[in-house]
Amino acid sequence: MFAEVSFPISSYQTFSYKVPDHLASKIAVGMRVKVPLGNRKVNGIVVGINKSSSFKGKIRKIDDLIDDQRVLNDNLWSLIKWLAEYYNSPLGIAAKAVLPSNLSTKYKPKVEVLVKVLPGKEIKSSIGRAQKTVYDYLKSLETDVPIKALSHLCSSPINICKKLAEKEMVSLIEKPIIPDLSEFAFKSKNKKIILTQAQNIALEKMTSSMDKNKFNPFLLHGVTGSGKTEIYIEAARHAIQLDKTVIMLLPEISLTPQIAGRFRSAFGDDVALWHSKLSQGGRAWTWKQICEGKFKVVIGARSAIFAPLKNVGLIVVDEEQESSYKQESPNPRYHARDVALMRGKLDNASVILASATPSMESYYNYLNGKYEYIHLKERFGGAKYPKVHVVDMIKESAETAVYGDIFSRLLLEKIEDRLSKKEQIILFHNRRGFAPILRCDDCGEVSMCPHCNIALTYHRSGKYLQCHFCNHTQNMIPSKCTSCQSYNINLSGTGTQKVEDELSNKFPNAIIKRLDADSVRSGINLTKTLQDFSDKKIDILLGTQMIAKGLDFANATLVGIINGDTGLFLPDFRSSEKVFQLIYQAAGRAGRGEIPGEVIIQTYSPDNPVIKCATELNVEKYYNICLEERKALMYPPFSWMVKIEIRGKNIKEVEKSINKIKNKMVNPPKGISILGPALCYREKLRDYYRMQLIIKSNKELDVNGAKLHKYYKSILSKDIGVQIPLKQRLVIDINPVSLL
Ligand code: ADP
Ligand code: ZN
Ligand code: ZN
């Protein structure tokens, strides 16, 4: 008997090993093994078991099994193989992306001890007063209670309960505390939910598709506040009733504690959380518990799509347009939405892609009949869509004769008004730091990161310049221009820290909190800040795009967008889509309760069609404009795309390599076109120069993308003589979400 074993290394190969007799009855695909490789002992995963081996050389023996159970099931293994193939990643690397790095830890979660009355016991006269008090109390409850919850009855409930347990009057049960679940979940308020008719119709479609045991993808397009989350919960309940399991994907777990909290209160201990901040031990434990079938629902960010649940019946991808579902680096550069669809196919599950602003890809797929479309057009409970005011900042500065003010008069007035009414305010500014850049007013030179060629950002807290890409930090602020030696260098532009400063100057009595990548890095607990905002302990919440989605605060009645144009002019075909989605989503945070909301959008380009559609909150109009543009240029969703990038320290060498590839691309097949080679927008990152080639393939001539895959693989195959020097890196990104 022979086993094929895969390793987490940069090789596309698997290796054959002999299975010793004493392991033959235990070994199975999906188990990890210890084997010799070269002169080392390494861990690998069994990916196939065969009677014979075609390998001609010397075949070595497996030393031992690491697991006594499988850590992967068949469908998950098929998914890994697809992942490796589709995203052009070595099998071992794909497996590594899926499995926790160290499954062997001896981690034990903390436990909570519950106590329960055993039936049919008479109270003996010999028991003490405290024991009797506790016993009577427990008897009146008839449910398990955590021992901690008895501390109001006596000083040491644990000792009392132990004594009662010795007398066999109660039993003690140890229950593991699921790692991190409370840290990332809001205490949810229990409210009675009776689905509306629109919600019921949507739910009905999902449940009947689950009843049929067939793969079925949906696009749930529901305006913000239409009650999508309640639908997910009921659909999940149905899946569990059918003895199936559920994966709930969220763009970022620490920013969506409300959803985790709602699932937690609906499904209790059946829910596990899966995300990057779990400790290694917590991860391994959770993974193994999932393998053993202890959880029915897994909630998490993109990698939760690989949770080893069996019999998945429902996968929800919330805010499916979010670019955080795409793994940018390292390999495999997968998109969790696409993986969700593939997993749904393998598991015969219903897959719900949900959003108020679907991605162009999903919208296009719906138009082409690939997804069943469910549209929720109204907010729950008749909550009104907010009133939107657009402030033309150019006109504003002409009228006030001040250029570059952060706040318009209207925004200030409205903030004042809300503060006086004790209502809350959310402000968005999609750029962190203080004043993003240091610019010479004489020659225009901007202080750049020496490793990345990106403008350095000035940070007031600490007074330093920092590169937002590689974290290069410069503590000395230059006093004169490095290019023309002028002393006329000044801070220009506005980041969240500067907004915060101005805000506290203008409203000294308001309680203001800022949430952006900097405040996260400095260890501020996001969930706590959001909880505080929910509990009305904060007046103004200021943040970047990271707080634009998923939050539901009934008392937040004003949303201000400081600069609606941020990002609009980035050289990426998706930049306007992103700006639209951001404004629309941010506006959706306003007035989700009974009090109607207002939104103020400040812009320097009020006539730009993207800004116009976003301020009108007109999704269809914008999508039609956007699709037309994409079609004219044959950009996704009308084409498949592959980005081929070369990185290296020597620009001339990088150029040589990329041209070598380009030269192999003469006469591409019909429908395939090539852009570049060109320097990437961020042409130098962490000392590496970057050049890219983009290959597009018209979907009309290449329905499932197979033609494109065959083409780029043929171009990069060693047989046709393209070899990239070892010093350089070749990065292949299938359907990239960013060209920057
Ligand atoms: P979405 O996810 O579509 O933005 P939510 O699910 O967060 O919307 O719903 C918005 C608000 O309306 C939430 O506070 C939610 O609890 C409430 N809600 C939605 N549907 C119902 C319902 N059927 N009964 C009671 N409250 C509901
Ligand atoms: Zn840098
Ligand atoms: Zn200068």
mmCIF file with all atom_site columns, C-alpha atoms and ligand atoms in Angstrom, residues 191-196 199 222-232 258-259 262 318-319 376 380-381 550-552 589 592, ligand 1:
data_model
loop_
_atom_site.group_PDB
_atom_site.id
_atom_site.type_symbol
_atom_site.label_atom_id
_atom_site.label_alt_id
_atom_site.label_comp_id
_atom_site.label_asym_id
_atom_site.label_entity_id
_atom_site.label_seq_id
_atom_site.pdbx_PDB_ins_code
_atom_site.Cartn_x
_atom_site.Cartn_y
_atom_site.Cartn_z
_atom_site.occupancy
_atom_site.B_iso_or_equiv
_atom_site.pdbx_formal_charge
_atom_site.auth_seq_id
_atom_site.auth_comp_id
_atom_site.auth_asym_id
_atom_site.auth_atom_id
_atom_site.pdbx_PDB_model_num
ATOM   1  C CA  . LYS A 1 191 ? -36.072 41.281 20.668 1.00 0.00 ? 191 LYS A CA  1
ATOM   2  C CA  . LYS A 1 192 ? -38.997 39.536 19.167 1.00 0.00 ? 192 LYS A CA  1
ATOM   3  C CA  . ILE A 1 193 ? -38.481 38.880 15.495 1.00 0.00 ? 193 ILE A CA  1
ATOM   4  C CA  . ILE A 1 194 ? -41.377 38.128 13.245 1.00 0.00 ? 194 ILE A CA  1
ATOM   5  C CA  . LEU A 1 195 ? -40.246 38.242 9.667  1.00 0.00 ? 195 LEU A CA  1
ATOM   6  C CA  . THR A 1 196 ? -41.961 40.642 7.322  1.00 0.00 ? 196 THR A CA  1
ATOM   7  C CA  . GLN A 1 199 ? -38.238 38.658 4.434  1.00 0.00 ? 199 GLN A CA  1
ATOM   8  C CA  . GLY A 1 222 ? -31.129 44.311 0.062  1.00 0.00 ? 222 GLY A CA  1
ATOM   9  C CA  . VAL A 1 223 ? -30.853 47.972 0.927  1.00 0.00 ? 223 VAL A CA  1
ATOM   10 C CA  . THR A 1 224 ? -29.021 48.711 4.177  1.00 0.00 ? 224 THR A CA  1
ATOM   11 C CA  . GLY A 1 225 ? -31.342 48.044 7.083  1.00 0.00 ? 225 GLY A CA  1
ATOM   12 C CA  . SER A 1 226 ? -33.676 45.759 5.148  1.00 0.00 ? 226 SER A CA  1
ATOM   13 C CA  . GLY A 1 227 ? -33.215 42.992 7.694  1.00 0.00 ? 227 GLY A CA  1
ATOM   14 C CA  . LYS A 1 228 ? -30.827 40.682 5.844  1.00 0.00 ? 228 LYS A CA  1
ATOM   15 C CA  . THR A 1 229 ? -29.206 39.464 9.029  1.00 0.00 ? 229 THR A CA  1
ATOM   16 C CA  . GLU A 1 230 ? -32.525 38.213 10.397 1.00 0.00 ? 230 GLU A CA  1
ATOM   17 C CA  . ILE A 1 231 ? -32.980 36.253 7.190  1.00 0.00 ? 231 ILE A CA  1
ATOM   18 C CA  . TYR A 1 232 ? -29.544 34.652 7.540  1.00 0.00 ? 232 TYR A CA  1
ATOM   19 C CA  . GLN A 1 258 ? -23.349 42.765 16.126 1.00 0.00 ? 258 GLN A CA  1
ATOM   20 C CA  . ILE A 1 259 ? -23.824 39.953 13.656 1.00 0.00 ? 259 ILE A CA  1
ATOM   21 C CA  . ARG A 1 262 ? -26.989 37.892 17.042 1.00 0.00 ? 262 ARG A CA  1
ATOM   22 C CA  . ASP A 1 318 ? -22.222 39.120 3.690  1.00 0.00 ? 318 ASP A CA  1
ATOM   23 C CA  . GLU A 1 319 ? -21.111 42.348 1.964  1.00 0.00 ? 319 GLU A CA  1
ATOM   24 C CA  . LEU A 1 376 ? -35.334 43.754 -0.684 1.00 0.00 ? 376 LEU A CA  1
ATOM   25 C CA  . PHE A 1 380 ? -37.312 47.224 7.992  1.00 0.00 ? 380 PHE A CA  1
ATOM   26 C CA  . GLY A 1 381 ? -40.149 48.867 9.869  1.00 0.00 ? 381 GLY A CA  1
ATOM   27 C CA  . GLY A 1 550 ? -22.603 46.306 8.882  1.00 0.00 ? 550 GLY A CA  1
ATOM   28 C CA  . LEU A 1 551 ? -23.098 48.545 11.870 1.00 0.00 ? 551 LEU A CA  1
ATOM   29 C CA  . ASP A 1 552 ? -26.569 49.199 13.112 1.00 0.00 ? 552 ASP A CA  1
ATOM   30 C CA  . ARG A 1 589 ? -25.448 53.942 8.624  1.00 0.00 ? 589 ARG A CA  1
ATOM   31 C CA  . ARG A 1 592 ? -31.628 53.062 11.187 1.00 0.00 ? 592 ARG A CA  1
HETATM 32 P P1  . ADP B 2 .   ? -29.279 44.642 7.120  1.00 0.00 ? 1   ADP B P1  1
HETATM 33 O O1  . ADP B 2 .   ? -28.404 43.485 7.537  1.00 0.00 ? 1   ADP B O1  1
HETATM 34 O O2  . ADP B 2 .   ? -30.084 44.356 5.895  1.00 0.00 ? 1   ADP B O2  1
HETATM 35 O O3  . ADP B 2 .   ? -28.566 45.961 7.019  1.00 0.00 ? 1   ADP B O3  1
HETATM 36 P P2  . ADP B 2 .   ? -30.464 44.228 9.695  1.00 0.00 ? 1   ADP B P2  1
HETATM 37 O O4  . ADP B 2 .   ? -30.699 42.773 9.633  1.00 0.00 ? 1   ADP B O4  1
HETATM 38 O O5  . ADP B 2 .   ? -29.324 44.716 10.513 1.00 0.00 ? 1   ADP B O5  1
HETATM 39 O O6  . ADP B 2 .   ? -30.375 44.850 8.244  1.00 0.00 ? 1   ADP B O6  1
HETATM 40 O O7  . ADP B 2 .   ? -31.830 44.911 10.200 1.00 0.00 ? 1   ADP B O7  1
HETATM 41 C C1  . ADP B 2 .   ? -31.954 46.278 10.518 1.00 0.00 ? 1   ADP B C1  1
HETATM 42 C C2  . ADP B 2 .   ? -32.670 46.429 11.858 1.00 0.00 ? 1   ADP B C2  1
HETATM 43 O O8  . ADP B 2 .   ? -34.015 45.991 11.775 1.00 0.00 ? 1   ADP B O8  1
HETATM 44 C C3  . ADP B 2 .   ? -32.035 45.583 12.950 1.00 0.00 ? 1   ADP B C3  1
HETATM 45 O O9  . ADP B 2 .   ? -32.048 46.292 14.157 1.00 0.00 ? 1   ADP B O9  1
HETATM 46 C C4  . ADP B 2 .   ? -32.921 44.362 13.008 1.00 0.00 ? 1   ADP B C4  1
HETATM 47 O O10 . ADP B 2 .   ? -32.879 43.711 14.252 1.00 0.00 ? 1   ADP B O10 1
HETATM 48 C C5  . ADP B 2 .   ? -34.270 44.951 12.711 1.00 0.00 ? 1   ADP B C5  1
HETATM 49 N N1  . ADP B 2 .   ? -35.154 43.960 12.098 1.00 0.00 ? 1   ADP B N1  1
HETATM 50 C C6  . ADP B 2 .   ? -35.043 43.434 10.867 1.00 0.00 ? 1   ADP B C6  1
HETATM 51 N N2  . ADP B 2 .   ? -36.040 42.574 10.605 1.00 0.00 ? 1   ADP B N2  1
HETATM 52 C C7  . ADP B 2 .   ? -36.813 42.539 11.711 1.00 0.00 ? 1   ADP B C7  1
HETATM 53 C C8  . ADP B 2 .   ? -38.041 41.843 12.067 1.00 0.00 ? 1   ADP B C8  1
HETATM 54 N N3  . ADP B 2 .   ? -38.640 41.038 11.208 1.00 0.00 ? 1   ADP B N3  1
HETATM 55 N N4  . ADP B 2 .   ? -38.552 42.071 13.296 1.00 0.00 ? 1   ADP B N4  1
HETATM 56 C C9  . ADP B 2 .   ? -37.938 42.937 14.170 1.00 0.00 ? 1   ADP B C9  1
HETATM 57 N N5  . ADP B 2 .   ? -36.815 43.622 13.889 1.00 0.00 ? 1   ADP B N5  1
HETATM 58 C C10 . ADP B 2 .   ? -36.251 43.442 12.672 1.00 0.00 ? 1   ADP B C10 1
#
